[in-house]
Short mmCIF file of C-alpha atoms in Angstrom, two decimals:
data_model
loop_
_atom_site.label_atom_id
_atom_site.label_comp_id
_atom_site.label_asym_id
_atom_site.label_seq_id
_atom_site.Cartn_x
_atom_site.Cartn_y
_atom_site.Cartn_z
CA UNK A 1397 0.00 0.00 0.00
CA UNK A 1398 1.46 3.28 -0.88
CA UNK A 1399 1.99 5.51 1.92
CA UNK A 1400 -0.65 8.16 2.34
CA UNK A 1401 0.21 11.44 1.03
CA UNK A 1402 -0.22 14.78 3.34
CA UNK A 1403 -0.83 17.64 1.19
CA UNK A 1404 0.08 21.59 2.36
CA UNK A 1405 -2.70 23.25 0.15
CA UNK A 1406 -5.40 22.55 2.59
CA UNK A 1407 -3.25 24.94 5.47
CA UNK A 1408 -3.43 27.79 2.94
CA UNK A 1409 -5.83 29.83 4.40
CA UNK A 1410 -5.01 29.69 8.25
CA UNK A 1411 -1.53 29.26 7.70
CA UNK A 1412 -1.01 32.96 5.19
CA UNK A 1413 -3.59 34.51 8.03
CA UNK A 1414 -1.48 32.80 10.81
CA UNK A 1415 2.19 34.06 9.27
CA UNK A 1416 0.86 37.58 8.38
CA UNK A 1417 -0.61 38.37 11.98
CA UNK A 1418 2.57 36.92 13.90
CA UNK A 1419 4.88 38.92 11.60
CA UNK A 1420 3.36 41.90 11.43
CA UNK A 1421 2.84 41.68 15.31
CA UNK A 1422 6.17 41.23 15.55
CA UNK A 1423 7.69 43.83 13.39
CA UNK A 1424 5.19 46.16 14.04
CA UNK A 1425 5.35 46.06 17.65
CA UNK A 1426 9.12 45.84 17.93
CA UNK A 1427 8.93 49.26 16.04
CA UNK A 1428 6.62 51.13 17.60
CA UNK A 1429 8.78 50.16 20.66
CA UNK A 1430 12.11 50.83 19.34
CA UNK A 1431 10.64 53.98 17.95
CA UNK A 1432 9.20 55.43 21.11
CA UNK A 1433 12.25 54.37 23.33
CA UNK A 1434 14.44 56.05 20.63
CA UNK A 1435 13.18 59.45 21.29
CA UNK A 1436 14.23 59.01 24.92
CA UNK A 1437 10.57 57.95 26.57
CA UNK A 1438 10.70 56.94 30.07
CA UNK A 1439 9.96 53.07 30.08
CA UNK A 1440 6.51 53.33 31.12
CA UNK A 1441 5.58 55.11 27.91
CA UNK A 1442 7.55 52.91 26.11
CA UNK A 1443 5.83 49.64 27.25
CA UNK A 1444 2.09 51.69 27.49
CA UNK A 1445 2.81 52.33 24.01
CA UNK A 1446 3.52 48.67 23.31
CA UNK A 1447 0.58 47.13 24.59
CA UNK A 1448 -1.32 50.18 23.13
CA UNK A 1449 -0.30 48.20 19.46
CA UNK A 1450 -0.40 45.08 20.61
CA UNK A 1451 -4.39 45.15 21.16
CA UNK A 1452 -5.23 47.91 18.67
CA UNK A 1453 -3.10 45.39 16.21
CA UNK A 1454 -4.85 42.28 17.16
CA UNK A 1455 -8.13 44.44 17.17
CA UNK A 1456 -7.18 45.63 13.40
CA UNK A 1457 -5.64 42.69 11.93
CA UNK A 1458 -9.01 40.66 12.99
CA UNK A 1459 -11.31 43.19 11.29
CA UNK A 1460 -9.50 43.78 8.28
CA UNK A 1461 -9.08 40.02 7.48
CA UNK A 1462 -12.90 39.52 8.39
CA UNK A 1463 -13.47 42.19 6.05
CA UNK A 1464 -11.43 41.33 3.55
CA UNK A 1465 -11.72 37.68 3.43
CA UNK A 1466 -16.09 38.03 3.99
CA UNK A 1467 -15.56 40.04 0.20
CA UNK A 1468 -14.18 36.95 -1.46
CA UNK A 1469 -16.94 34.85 0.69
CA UNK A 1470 -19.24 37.03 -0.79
CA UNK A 1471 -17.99 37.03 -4.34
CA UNK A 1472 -18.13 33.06 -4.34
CA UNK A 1473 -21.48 32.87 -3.02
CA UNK A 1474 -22.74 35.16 -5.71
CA UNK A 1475 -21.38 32.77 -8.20
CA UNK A 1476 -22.65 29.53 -6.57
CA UNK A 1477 -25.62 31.26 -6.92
CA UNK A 1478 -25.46 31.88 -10.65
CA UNK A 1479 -24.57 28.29 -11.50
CA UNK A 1480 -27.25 26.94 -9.29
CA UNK A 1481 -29.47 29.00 -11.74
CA UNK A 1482 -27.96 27.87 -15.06
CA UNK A 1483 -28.16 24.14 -13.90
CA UNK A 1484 -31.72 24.60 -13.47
CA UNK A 1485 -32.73 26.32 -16.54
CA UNK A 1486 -29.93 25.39 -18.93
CA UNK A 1487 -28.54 21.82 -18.33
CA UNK A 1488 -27.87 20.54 -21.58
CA UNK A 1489 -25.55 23.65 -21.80
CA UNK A 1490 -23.93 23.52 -18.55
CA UNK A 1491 -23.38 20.10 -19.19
CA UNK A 1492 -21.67 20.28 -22.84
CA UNK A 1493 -19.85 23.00 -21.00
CA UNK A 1494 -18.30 20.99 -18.72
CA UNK A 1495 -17.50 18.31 -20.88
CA UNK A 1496 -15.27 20.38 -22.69
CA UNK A 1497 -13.63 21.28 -19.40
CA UNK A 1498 -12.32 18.04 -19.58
CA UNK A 1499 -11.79 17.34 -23.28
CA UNK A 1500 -9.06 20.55 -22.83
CA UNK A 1501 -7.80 18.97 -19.25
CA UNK A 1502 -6.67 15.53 -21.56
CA UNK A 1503 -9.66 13.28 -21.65
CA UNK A 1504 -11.20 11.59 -25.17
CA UNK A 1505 -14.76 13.36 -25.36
CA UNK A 1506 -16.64 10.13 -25.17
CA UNK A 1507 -14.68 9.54 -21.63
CA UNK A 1508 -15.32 13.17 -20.73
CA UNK A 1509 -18.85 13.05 -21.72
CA UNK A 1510 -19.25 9.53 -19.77
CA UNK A 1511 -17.32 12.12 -16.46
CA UNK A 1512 -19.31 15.15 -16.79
CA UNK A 1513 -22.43 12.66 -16.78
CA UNK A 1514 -21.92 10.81 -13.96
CA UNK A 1515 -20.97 13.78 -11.73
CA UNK A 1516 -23.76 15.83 -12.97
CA UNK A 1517 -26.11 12.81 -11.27
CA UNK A 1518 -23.76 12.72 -8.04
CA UNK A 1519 -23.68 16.58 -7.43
CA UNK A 1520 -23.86 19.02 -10.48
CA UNK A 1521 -23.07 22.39 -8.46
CA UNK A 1522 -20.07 20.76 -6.83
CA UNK A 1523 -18.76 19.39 -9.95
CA UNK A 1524 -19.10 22.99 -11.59
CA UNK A 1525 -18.15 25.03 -8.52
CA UNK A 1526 -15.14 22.95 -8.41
CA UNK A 1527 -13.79 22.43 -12.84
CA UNK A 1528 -15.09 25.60 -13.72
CA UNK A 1529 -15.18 28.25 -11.41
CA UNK A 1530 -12.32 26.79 -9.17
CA UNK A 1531 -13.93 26.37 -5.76
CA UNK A 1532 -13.75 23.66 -3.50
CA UNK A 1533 -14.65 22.40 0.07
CA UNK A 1534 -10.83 23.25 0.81
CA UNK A 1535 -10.63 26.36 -0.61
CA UNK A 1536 -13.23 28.64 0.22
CA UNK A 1537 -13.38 31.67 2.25
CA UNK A 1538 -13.54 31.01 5.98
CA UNK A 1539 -13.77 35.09 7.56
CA UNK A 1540 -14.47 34.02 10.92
CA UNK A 1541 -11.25 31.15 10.67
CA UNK A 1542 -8.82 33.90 9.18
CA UNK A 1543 -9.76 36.74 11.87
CA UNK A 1544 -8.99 34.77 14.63
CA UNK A 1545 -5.98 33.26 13.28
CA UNK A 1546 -5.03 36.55 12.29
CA UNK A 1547 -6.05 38.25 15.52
CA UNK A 1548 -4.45 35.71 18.02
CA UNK A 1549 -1.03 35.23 15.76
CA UNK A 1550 -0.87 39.07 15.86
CA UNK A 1551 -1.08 39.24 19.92
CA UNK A 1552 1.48 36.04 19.83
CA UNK A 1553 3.62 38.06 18.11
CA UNK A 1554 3.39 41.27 19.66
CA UNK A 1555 3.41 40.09 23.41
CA UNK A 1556 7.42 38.64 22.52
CA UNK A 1557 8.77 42.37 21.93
CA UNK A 1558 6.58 44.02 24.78
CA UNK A 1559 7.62 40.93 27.53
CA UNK A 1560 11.75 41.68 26.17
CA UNK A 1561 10.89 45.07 26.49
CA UNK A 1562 9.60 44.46 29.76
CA UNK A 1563 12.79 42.66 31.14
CA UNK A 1564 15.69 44.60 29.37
CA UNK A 1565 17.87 47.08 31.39
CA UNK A 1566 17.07 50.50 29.77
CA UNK A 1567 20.05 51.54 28.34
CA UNK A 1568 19.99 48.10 26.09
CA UNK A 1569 16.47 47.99 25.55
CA UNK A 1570 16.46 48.49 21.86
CA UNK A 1571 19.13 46.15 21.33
CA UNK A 1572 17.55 43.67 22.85
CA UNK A 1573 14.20 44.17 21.14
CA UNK A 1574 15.48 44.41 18.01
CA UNK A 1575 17.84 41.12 18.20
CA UNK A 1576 15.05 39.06 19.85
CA UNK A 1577 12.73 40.15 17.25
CA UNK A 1578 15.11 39.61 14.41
CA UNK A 1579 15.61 36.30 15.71
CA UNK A 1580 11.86 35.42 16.06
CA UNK A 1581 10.99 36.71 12.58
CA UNK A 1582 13.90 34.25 11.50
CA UNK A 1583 12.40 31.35 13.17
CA UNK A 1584 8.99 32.08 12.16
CA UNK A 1585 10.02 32.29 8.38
CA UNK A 1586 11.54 29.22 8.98
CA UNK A 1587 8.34 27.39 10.67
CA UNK A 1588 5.80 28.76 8.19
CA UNK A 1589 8.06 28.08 5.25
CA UNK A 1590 8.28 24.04 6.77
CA UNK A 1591 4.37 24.07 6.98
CA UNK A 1592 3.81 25.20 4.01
CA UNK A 1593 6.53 22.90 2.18
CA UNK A 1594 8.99 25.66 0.69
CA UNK A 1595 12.42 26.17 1.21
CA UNK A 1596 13.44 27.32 4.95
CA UNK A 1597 16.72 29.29 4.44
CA UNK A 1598 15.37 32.04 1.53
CA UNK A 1599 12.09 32.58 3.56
CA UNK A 1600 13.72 33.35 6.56
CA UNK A 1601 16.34 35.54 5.38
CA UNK A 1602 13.61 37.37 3.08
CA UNK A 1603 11.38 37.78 6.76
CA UNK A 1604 14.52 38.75 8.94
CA UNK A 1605 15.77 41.30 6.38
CA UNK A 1606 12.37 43.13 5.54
CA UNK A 1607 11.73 43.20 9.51
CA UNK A 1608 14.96 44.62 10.34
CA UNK A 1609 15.12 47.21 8.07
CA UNK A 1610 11.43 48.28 9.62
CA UNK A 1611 12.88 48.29 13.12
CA UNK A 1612 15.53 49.98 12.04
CA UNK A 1613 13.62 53.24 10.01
CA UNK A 1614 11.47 53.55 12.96
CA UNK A 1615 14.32 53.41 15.83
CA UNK A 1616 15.93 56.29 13.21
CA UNK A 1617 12.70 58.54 12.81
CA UNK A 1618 12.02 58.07 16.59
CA UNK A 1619 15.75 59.31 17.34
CA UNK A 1620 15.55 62.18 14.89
CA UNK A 1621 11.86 63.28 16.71
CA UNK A 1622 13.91 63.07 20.38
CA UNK A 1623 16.61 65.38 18.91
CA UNK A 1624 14.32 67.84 17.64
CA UNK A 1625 12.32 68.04 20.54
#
């Protein structure tokens, strides 16, 4: 028996809400603190401001995906719809239509007729939702699934440069947020690269270099603010 096969598609849509939240909670966070403690805040500002974008983060991230993602629901529901209406009142042509689906994919057109047929009788909006408009049980929109992932990665995220924050001595603070956070951001490219079966060592370098660079504009532009005040 050949060994059964584990496929990555199915984790799209958690895991690219999942990896967003955490690094943008991460990189986002880690700026805002590295920005505020630039221009010389006491370190009670510094970690009020953190938590201040840790929740309205979470609290943004979670709408925004809801919103975003409840479009495409929207959009695919609207087309469901449409199909369900051509089956009923035009299934000879819905049916030639997806026979040639499958004629194009490869198949003879007796053997695609014989296909389109047979899953016509099983379940003719699945088979058309799924050859000709491209939606399946494992693809569709979930809003609900991708604000909370989005919403709780964000706060995962977020909570590792407030708690370094939190336990630094002041004068390294932004040292050690920045190096803990560029560290993180390397591991999570790493991790969400694995899941998703891609290459570890480009995605993590890609994550750690676009994070740094953030950190390190908005440590710059919070110095520069300190100076001129």
């Amino acid at each position: 028996m050949p060994a059964k096969e584990h496929h990555r598609i199915f984790r799209s849509n958690w895991l690219r809400a999942a990896v967003l939240g955490a690094n943008d909670g991460i990189v986002s966070t880690a700026s805002l603190i590295t920005g505020v403690a630039a221009a010389q805040a006491t370190h009670g500002a510094i970690l009020t401001s953190g938590l201040a974008g840790l929740v309205a983060g979470a609290l943004s991230m979670a709408a925004g995906e809801y919103v975003s993602v409840r479009s495409q629901a929207d959009t695919e529901a609207a087309d469901l719809r449409m199909e369900q209406r051509s089956l009923k009142g035009n299934s000879e042509e819905e049916l030639a239509e997806l026979i040639d689906i499958y004629v194009e994919r490869g198949l003879t057109r007796e053997l695609a007729a014989q296909v389109a047929r047979q899953l016509t009788q099983h379940d003719a909006l699945d088979a058309h939702a799924r050859d000709e408009l491209g939606i399946s049980i494992h693809n569709r929109a979930r809003p609900v699934q991708a604000a909370v992932a989005s919403a709780a990665s964000f706060a995962g995220g977020a909570a590792l440069p407030l708690v370094v924050a939190l336990m630094a001595p002041g004068p390294q603070l932004i040292g050690w947020v920045i190096g803990a956070s560029v560290l993180c951001l390397a591991g999570l490219g790493a991790l969400a690269a694995g899941a998703g079966g891609a290459p570890k060592g480009p995605a993590a370098l890609r994550v750690t270099i676009l994070g740094a660079l953030a950190m390190a504009v908005t440590a710059g532009v919070g110095a520069l603010f300190g100076v001129a005040a």
